[in-house]
N, C-alpha and C. Protein backbone atom coordinates (compact mmCIF):
# COMPACT_ATOMS: atom_id res chain seq x y z
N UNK A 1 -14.72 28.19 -16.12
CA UNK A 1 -14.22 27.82 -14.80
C UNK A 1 -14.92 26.57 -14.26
N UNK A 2 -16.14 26.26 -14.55
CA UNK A 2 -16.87 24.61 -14.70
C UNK A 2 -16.26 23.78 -15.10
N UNK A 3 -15.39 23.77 -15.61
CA UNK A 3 -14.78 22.86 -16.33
C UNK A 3 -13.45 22.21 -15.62
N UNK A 4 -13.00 23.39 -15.32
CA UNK A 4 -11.98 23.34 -14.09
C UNK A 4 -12.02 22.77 -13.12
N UNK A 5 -13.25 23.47 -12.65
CA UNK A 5 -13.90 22.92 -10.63
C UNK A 5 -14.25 21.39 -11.28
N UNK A 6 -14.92 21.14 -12.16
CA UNK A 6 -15.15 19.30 -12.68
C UNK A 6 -14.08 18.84 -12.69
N UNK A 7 -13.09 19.33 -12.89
CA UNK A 7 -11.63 18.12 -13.37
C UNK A 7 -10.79 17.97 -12.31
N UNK A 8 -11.07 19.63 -11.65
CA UNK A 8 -10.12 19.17 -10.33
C UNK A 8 -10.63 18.27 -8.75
N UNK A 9 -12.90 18.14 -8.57
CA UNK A 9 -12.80 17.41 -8.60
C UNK A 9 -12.77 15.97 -8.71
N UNK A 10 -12.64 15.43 -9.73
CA UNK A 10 -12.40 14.51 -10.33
C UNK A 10 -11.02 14.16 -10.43
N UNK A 11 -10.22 14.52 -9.98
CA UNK A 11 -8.40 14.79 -9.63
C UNK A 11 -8.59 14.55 -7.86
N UNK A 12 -9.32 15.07 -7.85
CA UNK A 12 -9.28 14.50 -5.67
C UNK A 12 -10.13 13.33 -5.06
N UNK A 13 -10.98 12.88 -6.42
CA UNK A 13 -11.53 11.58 -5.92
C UNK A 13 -10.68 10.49 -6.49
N UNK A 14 -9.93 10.44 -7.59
CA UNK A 14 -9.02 10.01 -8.21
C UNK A 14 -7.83 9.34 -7.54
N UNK A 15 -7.48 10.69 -6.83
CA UNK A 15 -6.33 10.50 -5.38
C UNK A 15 -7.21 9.88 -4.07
N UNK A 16 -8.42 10.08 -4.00
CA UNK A 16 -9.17 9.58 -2.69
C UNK A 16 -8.79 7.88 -3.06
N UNK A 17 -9.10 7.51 -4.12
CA UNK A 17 -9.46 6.23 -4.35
C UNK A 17 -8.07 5.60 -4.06
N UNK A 18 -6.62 6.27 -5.27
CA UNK A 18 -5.67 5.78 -4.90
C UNK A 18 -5.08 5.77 -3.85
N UNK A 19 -5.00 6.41 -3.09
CA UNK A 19 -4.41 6.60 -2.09
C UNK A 19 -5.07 5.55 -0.77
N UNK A 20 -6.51 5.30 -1.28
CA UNK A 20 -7.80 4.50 -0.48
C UNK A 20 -6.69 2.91 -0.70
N UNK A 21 -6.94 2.32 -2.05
CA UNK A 21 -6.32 1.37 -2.63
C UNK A 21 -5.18 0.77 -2.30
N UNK A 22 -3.90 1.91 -1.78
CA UNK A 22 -2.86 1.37 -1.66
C UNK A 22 -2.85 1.29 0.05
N UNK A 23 -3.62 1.82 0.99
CA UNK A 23 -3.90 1.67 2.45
C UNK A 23 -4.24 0.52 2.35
N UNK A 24 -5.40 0.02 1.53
CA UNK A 24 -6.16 -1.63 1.63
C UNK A 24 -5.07 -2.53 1.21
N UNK A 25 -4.34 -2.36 0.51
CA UNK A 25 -2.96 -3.27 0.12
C UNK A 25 -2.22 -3.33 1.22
N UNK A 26 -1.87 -2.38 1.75
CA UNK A 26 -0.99 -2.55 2.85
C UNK A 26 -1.23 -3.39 3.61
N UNK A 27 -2.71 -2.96 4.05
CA UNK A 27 -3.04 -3.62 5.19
C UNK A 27 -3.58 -5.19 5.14
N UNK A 28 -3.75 -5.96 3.77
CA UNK A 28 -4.08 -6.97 3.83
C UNK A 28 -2.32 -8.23 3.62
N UNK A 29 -1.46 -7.13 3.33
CA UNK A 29 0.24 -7.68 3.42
C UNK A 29 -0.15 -8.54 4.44
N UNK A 30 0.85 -9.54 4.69
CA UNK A 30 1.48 -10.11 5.89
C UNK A 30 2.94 -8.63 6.65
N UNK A 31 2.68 -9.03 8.10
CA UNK A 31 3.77 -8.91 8.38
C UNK A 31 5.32 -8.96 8.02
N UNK A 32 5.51 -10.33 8.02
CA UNK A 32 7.14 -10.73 7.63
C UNK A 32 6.85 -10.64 6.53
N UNK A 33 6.29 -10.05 5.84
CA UNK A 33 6.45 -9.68 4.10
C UNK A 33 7.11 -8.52 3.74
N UNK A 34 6.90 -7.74 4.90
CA UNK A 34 7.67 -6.29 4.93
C UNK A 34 9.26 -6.80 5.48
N UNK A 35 9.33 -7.18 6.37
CA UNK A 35 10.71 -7.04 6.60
C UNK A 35 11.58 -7.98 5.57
N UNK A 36 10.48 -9.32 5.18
CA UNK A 36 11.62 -10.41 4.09
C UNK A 36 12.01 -9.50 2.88
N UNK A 37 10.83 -8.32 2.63
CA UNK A 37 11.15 -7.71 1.37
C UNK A 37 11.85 -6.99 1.64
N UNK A 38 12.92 -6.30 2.97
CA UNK A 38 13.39 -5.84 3.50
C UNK A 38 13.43 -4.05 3.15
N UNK A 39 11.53 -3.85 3.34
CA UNK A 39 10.88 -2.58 3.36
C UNK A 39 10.93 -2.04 4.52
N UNK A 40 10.22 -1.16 4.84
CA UNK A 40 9.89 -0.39 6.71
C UNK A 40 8.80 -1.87 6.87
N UNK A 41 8.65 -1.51 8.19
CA UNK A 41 7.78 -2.08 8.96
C UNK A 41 6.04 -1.68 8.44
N UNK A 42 5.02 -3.02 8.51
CA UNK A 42 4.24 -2.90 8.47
C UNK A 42 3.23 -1.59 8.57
N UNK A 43 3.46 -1.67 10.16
CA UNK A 43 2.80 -0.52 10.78
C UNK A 43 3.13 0.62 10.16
N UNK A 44 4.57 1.03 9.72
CA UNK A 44 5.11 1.88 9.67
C UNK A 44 4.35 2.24 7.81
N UNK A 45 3.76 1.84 7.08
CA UNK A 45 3.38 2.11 6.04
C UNK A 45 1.89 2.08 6.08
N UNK A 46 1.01 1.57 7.24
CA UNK A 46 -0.05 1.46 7.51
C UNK A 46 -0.33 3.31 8.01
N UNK A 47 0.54 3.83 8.45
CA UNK A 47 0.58 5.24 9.08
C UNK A 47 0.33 5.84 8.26
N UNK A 48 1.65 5.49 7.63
CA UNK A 48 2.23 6.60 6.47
C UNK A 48 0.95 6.52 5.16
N UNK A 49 0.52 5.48 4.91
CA UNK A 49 -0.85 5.53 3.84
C UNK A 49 -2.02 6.13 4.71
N UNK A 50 -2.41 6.02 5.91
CA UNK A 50 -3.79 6.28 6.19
C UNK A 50 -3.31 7.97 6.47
N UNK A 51 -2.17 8.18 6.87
CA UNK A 51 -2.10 9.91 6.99
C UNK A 51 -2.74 10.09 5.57
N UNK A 52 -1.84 9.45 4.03
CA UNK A 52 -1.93 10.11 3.27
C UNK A 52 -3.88 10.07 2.85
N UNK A 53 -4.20 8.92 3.18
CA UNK A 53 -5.54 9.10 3.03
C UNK A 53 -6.35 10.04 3.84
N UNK A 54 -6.24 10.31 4.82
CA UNK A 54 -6.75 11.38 5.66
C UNK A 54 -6.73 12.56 5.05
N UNK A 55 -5.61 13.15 4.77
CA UNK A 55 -5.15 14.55 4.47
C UNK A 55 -5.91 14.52 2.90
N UNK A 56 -6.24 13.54 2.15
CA UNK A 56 -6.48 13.62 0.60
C UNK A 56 -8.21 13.95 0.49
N UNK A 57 -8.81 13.42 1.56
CA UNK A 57 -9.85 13.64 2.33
C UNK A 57 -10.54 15.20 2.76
N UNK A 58 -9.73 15.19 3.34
CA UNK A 58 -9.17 16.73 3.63
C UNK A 58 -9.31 17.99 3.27
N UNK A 59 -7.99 17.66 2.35
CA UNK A 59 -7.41 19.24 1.69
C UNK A 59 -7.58 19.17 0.21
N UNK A 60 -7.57 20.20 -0.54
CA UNK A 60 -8.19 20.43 -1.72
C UNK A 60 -5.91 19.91 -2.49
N UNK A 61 -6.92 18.93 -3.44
CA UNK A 61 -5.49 19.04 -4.42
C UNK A 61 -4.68 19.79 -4.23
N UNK A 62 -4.71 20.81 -4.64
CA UNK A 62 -3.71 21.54 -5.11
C UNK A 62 -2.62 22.09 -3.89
N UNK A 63 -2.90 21.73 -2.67
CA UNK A 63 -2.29 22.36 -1.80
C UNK A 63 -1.18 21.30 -1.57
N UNK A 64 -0.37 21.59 -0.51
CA UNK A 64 0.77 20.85 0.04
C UNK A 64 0.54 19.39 0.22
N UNK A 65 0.34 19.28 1.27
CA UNK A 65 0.08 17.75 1.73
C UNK A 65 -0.75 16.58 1.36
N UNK A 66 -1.43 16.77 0.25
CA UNK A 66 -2.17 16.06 -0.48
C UNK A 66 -1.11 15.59 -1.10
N UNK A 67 -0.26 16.39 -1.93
CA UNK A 67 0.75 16.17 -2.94
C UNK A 67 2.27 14.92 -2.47
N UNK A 68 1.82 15.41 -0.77
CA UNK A 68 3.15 14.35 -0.53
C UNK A 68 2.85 12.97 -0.24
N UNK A 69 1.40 13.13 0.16
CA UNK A 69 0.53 12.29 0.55
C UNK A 69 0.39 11.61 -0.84
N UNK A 70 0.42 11.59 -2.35
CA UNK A 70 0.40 11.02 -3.50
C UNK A 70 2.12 10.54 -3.57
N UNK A 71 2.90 11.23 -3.34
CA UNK A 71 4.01 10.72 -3.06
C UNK A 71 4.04 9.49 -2.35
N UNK A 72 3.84 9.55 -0.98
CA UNK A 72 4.08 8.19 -0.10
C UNK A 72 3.19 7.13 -1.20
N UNK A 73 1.96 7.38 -1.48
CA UNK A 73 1.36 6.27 -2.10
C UNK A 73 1.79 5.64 -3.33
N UNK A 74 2.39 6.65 -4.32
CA UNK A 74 3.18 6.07 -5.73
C UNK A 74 4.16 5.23 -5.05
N UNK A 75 5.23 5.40 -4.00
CA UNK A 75 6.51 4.93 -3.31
C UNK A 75 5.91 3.17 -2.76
N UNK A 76 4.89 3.35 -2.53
CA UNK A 76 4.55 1.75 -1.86
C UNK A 76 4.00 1.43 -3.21
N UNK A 77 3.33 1.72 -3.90
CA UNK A 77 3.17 0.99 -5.33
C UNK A 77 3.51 0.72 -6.23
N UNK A 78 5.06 1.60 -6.44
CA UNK A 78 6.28 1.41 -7.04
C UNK A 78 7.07 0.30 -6.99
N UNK A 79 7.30 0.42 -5.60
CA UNK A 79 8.63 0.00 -5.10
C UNK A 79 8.07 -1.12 -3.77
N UNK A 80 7.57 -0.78 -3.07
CA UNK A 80 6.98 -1.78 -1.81
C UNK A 80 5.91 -2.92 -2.31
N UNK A 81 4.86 -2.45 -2.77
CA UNK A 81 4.37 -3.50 -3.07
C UNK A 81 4.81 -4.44 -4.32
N UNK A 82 5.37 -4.10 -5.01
CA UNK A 82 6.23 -5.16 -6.21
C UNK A 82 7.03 -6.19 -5.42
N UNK A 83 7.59 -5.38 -4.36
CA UNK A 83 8.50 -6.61 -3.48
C UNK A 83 7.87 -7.77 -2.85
N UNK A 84 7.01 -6.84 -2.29
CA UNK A 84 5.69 -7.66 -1.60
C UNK A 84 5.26 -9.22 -2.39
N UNK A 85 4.73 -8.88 -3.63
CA UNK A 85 3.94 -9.24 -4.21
C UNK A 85 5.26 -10.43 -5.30
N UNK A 86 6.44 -10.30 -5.41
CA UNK A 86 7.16 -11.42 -5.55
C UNK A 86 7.88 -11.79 -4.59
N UNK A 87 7.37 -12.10 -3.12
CA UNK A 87 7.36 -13.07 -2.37
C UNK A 87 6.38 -14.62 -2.24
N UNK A 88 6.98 -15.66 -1.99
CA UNK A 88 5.97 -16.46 -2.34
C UNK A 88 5.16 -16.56 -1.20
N UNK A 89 4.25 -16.20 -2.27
CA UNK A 89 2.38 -16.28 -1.75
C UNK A 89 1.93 -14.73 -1.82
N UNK A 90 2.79 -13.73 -2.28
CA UNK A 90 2.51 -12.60 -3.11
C UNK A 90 2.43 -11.64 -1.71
N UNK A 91 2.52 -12.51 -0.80
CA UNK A 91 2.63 -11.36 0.93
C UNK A 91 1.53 -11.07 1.26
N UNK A 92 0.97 -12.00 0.92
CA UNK A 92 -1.02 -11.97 1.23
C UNK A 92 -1.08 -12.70 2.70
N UNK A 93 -1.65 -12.57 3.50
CA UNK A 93 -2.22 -13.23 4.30
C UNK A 93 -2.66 -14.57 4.20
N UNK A 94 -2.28 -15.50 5.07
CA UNK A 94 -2.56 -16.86 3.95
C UNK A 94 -3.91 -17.40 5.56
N UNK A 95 -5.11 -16.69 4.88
CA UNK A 95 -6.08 -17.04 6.05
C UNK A 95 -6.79 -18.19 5.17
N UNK A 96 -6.48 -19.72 5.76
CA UNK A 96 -7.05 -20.36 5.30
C UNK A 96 -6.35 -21.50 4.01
N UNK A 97 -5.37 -20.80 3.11
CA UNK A 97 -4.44 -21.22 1.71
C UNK A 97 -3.19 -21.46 2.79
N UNK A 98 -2.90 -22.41 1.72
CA UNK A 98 -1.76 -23.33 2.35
C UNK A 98 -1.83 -24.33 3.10
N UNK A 99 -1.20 -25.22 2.94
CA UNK A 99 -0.98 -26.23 3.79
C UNK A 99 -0.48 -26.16 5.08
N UNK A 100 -0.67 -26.81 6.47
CA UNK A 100 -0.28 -26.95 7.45
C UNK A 100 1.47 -27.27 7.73
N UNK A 101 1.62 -27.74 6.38
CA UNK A 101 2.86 -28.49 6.22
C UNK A 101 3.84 -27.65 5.59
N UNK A 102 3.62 -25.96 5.31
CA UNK A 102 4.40 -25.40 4.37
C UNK A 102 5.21 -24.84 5.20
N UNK A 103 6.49 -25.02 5.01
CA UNK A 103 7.49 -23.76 5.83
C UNK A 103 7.68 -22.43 5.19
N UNK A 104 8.86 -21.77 5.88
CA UNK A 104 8.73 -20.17 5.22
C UNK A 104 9.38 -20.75 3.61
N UNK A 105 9.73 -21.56 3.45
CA UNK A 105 10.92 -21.68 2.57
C UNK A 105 10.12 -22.95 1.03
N UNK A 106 8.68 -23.11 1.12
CA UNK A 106 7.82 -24.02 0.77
C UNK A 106 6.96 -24.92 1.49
N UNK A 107 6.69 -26.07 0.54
CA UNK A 107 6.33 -26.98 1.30
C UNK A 107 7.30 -28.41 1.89
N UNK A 108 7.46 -28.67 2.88
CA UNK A 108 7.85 -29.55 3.38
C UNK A 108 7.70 -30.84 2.96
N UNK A 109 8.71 -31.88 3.02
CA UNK A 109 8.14 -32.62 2.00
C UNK A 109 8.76 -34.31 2.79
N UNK A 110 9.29 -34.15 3.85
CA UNK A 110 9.23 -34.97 5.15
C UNK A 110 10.84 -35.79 4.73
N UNK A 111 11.86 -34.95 3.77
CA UNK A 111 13.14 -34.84 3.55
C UNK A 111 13.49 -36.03 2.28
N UNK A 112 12.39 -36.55 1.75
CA UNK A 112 12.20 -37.19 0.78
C UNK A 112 13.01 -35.88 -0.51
């Protein structure tokens, strides 16, 4: 039964981390990265990951809400952040990168 209680947990820090991982992704997105990728709203996945991190925190594996809580997080790492992440500039925050001169659409190039 040692062997068990080791794996399972090692199965809830596993989920601590992922579930940790895809909250820090979210939250370093841009804004209009969610809606250009035409996902939910920012906020609205900033919730939905830190519930799932909370509850993973929480409650022991095996129960309910951990499990849906691995759900929401596969769903943004699937599917949300891939979108994200082939937008140009990958839907990162551009603190600092980029030019002054870039529009949403590139860089500007003064119609030359």
């Amino acid at each position: 039964m040692e062997g068990f209680a080791g794996f399972m947990s090692l199965l809830s820090l596993a989920l601590i981390v992922f579930s940790g991982f895809a909250l820090f992704d979210a939250a370093i997105r841009r804004e209009d990265g969610f809606r250009a990728a035409d996902k939910k709203t920012k906020p609205f996945w900033l919730i939905v990951l830190g519930i799932a991190f909370v509850v993973s925190l929480i409650f022991p594996v095996l129960s309910f809400l951990p499990i849906i809580g691995l759900i929401a997080s596969i769903v943004y790492m699937v599917d949300v952040r891939p979108a994200l992440r082939s937008l140009p500039g990958g839907g990162r925050s551009s603190r600092g990168g980029g030019s002054s001169s870039d529009g949403p659409y590139g860089p500007y190039n003064g119609g030359r």
